[in-house]
Amino acid sequence: MLIYNDQLIQSIPGRQMNRRKKINQTLKSKAKKANAKLHASNKPKYISKDERARLALEEQGLKAED
């Protein structure tokens, strides 16, 4: 119970549920992120445009030497 401006105000039971829901939501999201880190991605590693161009030049240079 809370007292505000000399009036007795009872605590709202919904507040506890909202707090509990928020805590559970936070814990679930952290667990989900941790689980996602354990599984490897199928997506190839990003290679920048400059890096791709450099690799292409190296390949052409090696082919010309052969």
Short mmCIF file of C-alpha atoms in Angstrom, two decimals, residues 15-48:
data_model
loop_
_atom_site.label_atom_id
_atom_site.label_comp_id
_atom_site.label_asym_id
_atom_site.label_seq_id
_atom_site.Cartn_x
_atom_site.Cartn_y
_atom_site.Cartn_z
CA ARG A 15 2.69 -3.98 -11.62
CA GLN A 16 4.19 -7.20 -10.27
CA MET A 17 3.14 -9.13 -13.37
CA ASN A 18 4.60 -6.46 -15.63
CA ARG A 19 7.88 -6.53 -13.71
CA ARG A 20 8.00 -10.32 -13.82
CA LYS A 21 7.15 -10.30 -17.53
CA LYS A 22 9.92 -7.79 -18.24
CA ILE A 23 12.49 -9.85 -16.30
CA ASN A 24 11.46 -13.05 -18.10
CA GLN A 25 11.54 -11.25 -21.43
CA THR A 26 15.08 -9.99 -20.75
CA LEU A 27 16.32 -13.42 -19.68
CA LYS A 28 14.77 -15.10 -22.71
CA SER A 29 16.36 -12.60 -25.09
CA LYS A 30 19.80 -13.07 -23.50
CA ALA A 31 19.45 -16.85 -23.73
CA LYS A 32 18.35 -16.58 -27.35
CA LYS A 33 21.39 -14.42 -28.24
CA ALA A 34 23.77 -16.80 -26.43
CA ASN A 35 22.26 -19.78 -28.25
CA ALA A 36 22.56 -18.01 -31.60
CA LYS A 37 26.27 -17.43 -31.03
CA LEU A 38 26.82 -21.17 -30.60
CA HIS A 39 25.53 -21.99 -34.07
CA ALA A 40 27.72 -21.13 -37.02
CA SER A 41 26.29 -19.07 -39.82
CA ASN A 42 26.03 -20.35 -43.39
CA LYS A 43 26.68 -16.86 -44.70
CA PRO A 44 30.10 -16.39 -46.31
CA LYS A 45 32.52 -13.93 -44.75
CA TYR A 46 32.26 -10.39 -46.16
CA ILE A 47 35.09 -9.34 -48.47
CA SER A 48 35.33 -5.65 -49.28
#
